[in-house]
Amino acid sequence: MTHPFLDLAPLSAARFASVEDRVARLLDTRQDVVIMQGEALLPLEGAIRGTAGPGTTALNVITGPYGQTFGDWLRDCGATVIDLAVPFHTAATADQIRAAFTEHPEIGFVSLVHAEAATGNTNPVAEIGEVVKEHDALFYLDAVASVGAEPVLPDAWGVDLCVIGAQKAMGGPAGVSAVSVSERAWARMAANPKAPRRSYLSLLDWKERWLDGGRKALPHAPAQLEMLALEACVERIEADGLDTVMARHASAAAATRAGAVALGAGLEPYVHEAREAAPVATTLRAPAGVVASELVARALASDPALPLAAGGGALAKEMIRVNHYGADATPGAVRSSLTALGAALAERGLDVDLAGALRAGEQAWR
């Protein structure tokens, strides 16, 4: 018996390379793009371990949990790490980065998360990139949550290592990811004796066994289903138009934010300024006396498919996430989420204005 997920023809090297080329066009980059055969944590960790080590002084910008993880990896590599911790309700600024370079001119590596879906903020990468470029530091960017929701332009921003994943705004699979690598970053890896080699974390292995050979023979069997799903999701973005996809996410964010404010009951945006709020997901602060995780659980009881989640770790008590990305970047998903949250708040005896919230959300959708 046949099955659509089984008995597939082998994925050729030429087709694999064509998917890489399409991802490169999505990022408007001329850098090498490597599709890694695993979730985005694979190239995120591999890129740090490949380029950082003893002698590296790294500025690690923390605007959410992933920034904290990057600092751990950098320290594990032997790098000297200067953490710039920014309150999760805001974004980093170019002035903060400039001040860090002034205080620590030895910084040669900067790690930054573009958009933190976990905290709902987005950082001004173009402005920060200008500062990093002035100081000739290597620039590492996690754009997993931002790609497809807002512009991601490694070449224009001077990003040396840009990691993306397809599982959020791109609406694709989680099992493969990609990284664009500048010539400077390749040179840094080649000169780093501690860079992973003959390892699943190794970007150098992909360069030597895949890129340097003209992308004629794959170094190992590819994750076929995930590659086909990635190809399909890029095709869909191309058909819709990247600007259209990004506009849909911006509208979902604006509608969710406006609707939550109008809903009342003390519910408010977690990220204070709308311009610092990520289009990929909106985070909300639960009303005083309400545990966010309990409120979300009650809202999901009406429909477990709603794109709602509580914040992770300690944030579970105060943060609600509306994950309006990918297939959920729609007016219907925003409306259903506001309705479920309104009902859960009303059950607790709080005064909500659901009609006003839905109206505000509809008016904010642009």
XYZ file of N, CA, C and O in Angstrom, residues 27 31 61 63 70 91-98 101 110-116 121-134 137-147 149-164 180 275-279:
272
model
N 15.665 35.999 1.625
C 16.461 36.859 2.504
C 17.187 37.956 1.734
O 17.898 38.760 2.351
N 25.014 35.863 0.287
C 25.849 35.008 1.121
C 25.512 33.541 0.859
O 24.459 33.213 0.300
N 23.080 40.283 23.611
C 21.907 41.095 23.930
C 20.765 40.164 24.344
O 20.385 39.262 23.589
N 16.917 39.901 25.252
C 15.560 40.470 25.294
C 14.520 39.367 25.485
O 13.335 39.587 25.286
N 21.986 31.849 24.364
C 23.177 32.163 23.578
C 24.352 32.506 24.495
O 25.493 32.134 24.222
N 12.607 46.952 23.864
C 13.562 46.446 22.883
C 14.920 47.076 23.130
O 15.037 48.118 23.795
N 15.953 46.448 22.590
C 17.285 47.030 22.652
C 17.362 48.230 21.710
O 16.567 48.354 20.772
N 18.316 49.103 21.941
C 18.493 50.271 21.080
C 19.932 50.325 20.564
O 20.857 49.770 21.179
N 20.108 51.032 19.456
C 21.450 51.220 18.913
C 22.337 51.972 19.895
O 23.545 51.706 19.986
N 21.762 52.898 20.636
C 22.544 53.653 21.622
C 23.089 52.741 22.716
O 24.219 52.934 23.193
N 22.307 51.756 23.137
C 22.787 50.814 24.147
C 23.955 49.985 23.608
O 24.921 49.710 24.328
N 23.858 49.592 22.341
C 24.939 48.822 21.725
C 26.189 49.693 21.604
O 27.309 49.252 21.902
N 26.009 50.935 21.199
C 27.139 51.860 21.064
C 27.821 52.084 22.421
O 29.059 52.115 22.515
N 30.033 49.139 23.296
C 31.309 49.169 22.580
C 32.250 50.212 23.182
O 33.468 50.007 23.249
N 28.796 40.025 18.283
C 27.528 40.491 18.845
C 26.437 39.480 18.492
O 26.261 39.113 17.325
N 25.725 39.022 19.517
C 24.603 38.093 19.299
C 23.302 38.778 19.685
O 23.217 39.434 20.723
N 22.300 38.600 18.819
C 21.032 39.305 18.991
C 19.901 38.447 18.456
O 20.047 37.783 17.432
N 18.778 38.483 19.139
C 17.542 37.893 18.630
C 16.742 39.013 17.978
O 16.541 40.066 18.588
N 16.305 38.794 16.740
C 15.533 39.829 16.051
C 14.184 40.006 16.740
O 13.918 41.045 17.346
N 13.339 38.999 16.671
C 12.035 39.049 17.347
C 11.945 37.890 18.321
O 12.243 36.747 17.958
N 11.547 38.181 19.525
C 11.363 37.146 20.550
C 9.878 36.819 20.652
O 9.117 37.560 21.277
N 8.708 41.030 21.834
C 9.378 42.258 21.402
C 10.166 42.017 20.114
O 10.459 40.884 19.741
N 10.506 43.102 19.430
C 11.348 43.013 18.234
C 12.395 44.111 18.303
O 12.121 45.223 18.775
N 13.602 43.785 17.871
C 14.723 44.710 17.990
C 15.049 45.379 16.654
O 14.902 44.762 15.597
N 15.513 46.622 16.681
C 15.822 47.375 15.451
C 17.156 46.932 14.855
O 18.190 47.582 15.042
N 17.133 45.848 14.108
C 18.375 45.223 13.644
C 19.150 46.136 12.698
O 20.382 46.199 12.752
N 18.453 46.837 11.811
C 19.146 47.699 10.853
C 19.985 48.747 11.596
O 21.161 48.979 11.255
N 19.415 49.375 12.608
C 20.133 50.411 13.366
C 21.273 49.805 14.175
O 22.379 50.361 14.238
N 21.011 48.674 14.796
C 22.050 48.006 15.578
C 23.179 47.534 14.663
O 24.363 47.626 14.996
N 22.801 47.040 13.483
C 23.804 46.576 12.537
C 24.775 47.662 12.116
O 25.970 47.403 11.900
N 24.290 48.893 12.011
C 25.179 50.003 11.657
C 26.252 50.199 12.726
O 27.426 50.453 12.417
N 25.861 50.085 13.987
C 26.823 50.247 15.086
C 27.827 49.095 15.082
O 29.039 49.307 15.232
N 27.326 47.875 14.898
C 28.214 46.708 14.871
C 29.220 46.838 13.731
O 30.418 46.548 13.888
N 28.754 47.305 12.579
C 29.625 47.471 11.413
C 30.721 48.504 11.679
O 31.877 48.326 11.278
N 30.375 49.577 12.390
C 31.357 50.619 12.714
C 32.527 50.061 13.522
O 33.660 50.553 13.428
N 32.747 44.183 14.269
C 32.480 42.946 15.009
C 31.663 41.984 14.149
O 30.954 42.395 13.223
N 31.769 40.706 14.451
C 30.957 39.701 13.772
C 29.538 39.782 14.331
O 29.352 39.854 15.549
N 28.556 39.755 13.447
C 27.160 39.972 13.850
C 26.359 38.693 13.609
O 26.236 38.218 12.481
N 25.811 38.148 14.706
C 25.046 36.892 14.704
C 23.593 37.222 15.039
O 23.330 37.904 16.032
N 22.671 36.754 14.203
C 21.262 37.111 14.371
C 20.366 35.887 14.339
O 20.430 35.070 13.416
N 19.510 35.782 15.331
C 18.435 34.785 15.358
C 17.188 35.437 14.769
O 16.565 36.289 15.394
N 16.844 35.034 13.538
C 15.662 35.577 12.861
C 14.590 34.508 12.686
O 13.757 34.608 11.788
N 14.597 33.509 13.559
C 13.653 32.397 13.440
C 12.210 32.879 13.528
O 11.348 32.462 12.747
N 11.927 33.754 14.477
C 10.549 34.205 14.676
C 10.174 35.377 13.783
O 8.987 35.650 13.591
N 11.161 36.065 13.244
C 10.841 37.269 12.468
C 10.658 37.010 10.985
O 9.872 37.694 10.318
N 11.360 36.031 10.420
C 11.302 35.827 8.976
C 9.868 35.503 8.547
O 9.203 34.658 9.122
N 7.428 37.555 8.969
C 6.565 38.498 9.683
C 7.037 39.931 9.522
O 6.235 40.867 9.608
N 8.335 40.101 9.317
C 8.914 41.431 9.111
C 10.178 41.261 8.279
O 10.684 40.144 8.122
N 10.712 42.327 7.711
C 11.887 42.190 6.857
C 13.068 41.556 7.586
O 13.343 41.868 8.738
N 13.767 40.660 6.885
C 15.021 40.069 7.360
C 16.008 40.205 6.213
O 15.866 39.539 5.184
N 17.029 41.063 6.386
C 17.919 41.443 5.284
C 19.382 41.364 5.741
O 19.995 42.375 6.089
N 19.947 40.171 5.747
C 21.303 40.007 6.263
C 22.342 40.887 5.563
O 23.202 41.483 6.228
N 22.296 40.970 4.246
C 23.312 41.741 3.524
C 23.186 43.233 3.833
O 24.174 43.902 4.127
N 21.978 43.749 3.749
C 21.764 45.186 3.979
C 22.099 45.580 5.407
O 22.541 46.712 5.661
N 21.919 44.662 6.354
C 22.138 44.976 7.769
C 23.528 44.592 8.259
O 23.857 44.820 9.422
N 24.341 43.985 7.415
C 25.675 43.587 7.830
C 25.702 42.397 8.765
O 26.601 42.268 9.603
N 24.737 41.492 8.613
C 24.669 40.302 9.467
C 25.572 39.219 8.879
O 25.470 38.882 7.694
N 26.440 38.655 9.708
C 27.370 37.628 9.244
C 26.807 36.225 9.361
O 27.167 35.338 8.578
N 25.965 36.002 10.332
C 25.332 34.696 10.559
C 23.863 34.951 10.864
O 23.530 35.517 11.903
N 22.988 34.562 9.953
C 21.553 34.795 10.129
C 20.828 33.467 10.076
O 20.825 32.791 9.039
N 20.226 33.085 11.188
C 19.542 31.792 11.293
C 18.038 31.999 11.190
O 17.470 32.875 11.853
N 17.396 31.181 10.348
C 15.942 31.231 10.240
C 15.360 29.835 10.411
O 16.037 28.828 10.211
N 22.442 31.802 6.819
C 23.276 32.486 5.830
C 24.599 32.830 6.495
O 24.636 33.228 7.662
N 5.601 50.057 18.533
C 6.698 49.959 17.563
C 7.758 48.948 18.002
O 8.575 48.506 17.188
N 7.765 48.562 19.263
C 8.714 47.572 19.763
C 8.079 46.195 19.896
O 8.732 45.245 20.343
N 6.808 46.078 19.496
C 6.086 44.804 19.595
C 6.280 44.005 18.311
O 6.177 44.537 17.206
N 6.555 42.730 18.454
C 6.822 41.868 17.304
C 5.540 41.555 16.542
O 4.511 41.257 17.156
N 5.596 41.569 15.208
C 4.413 41.186 14.432
C 4.076 39.700 14.532
O 2.952 39.306 14.248
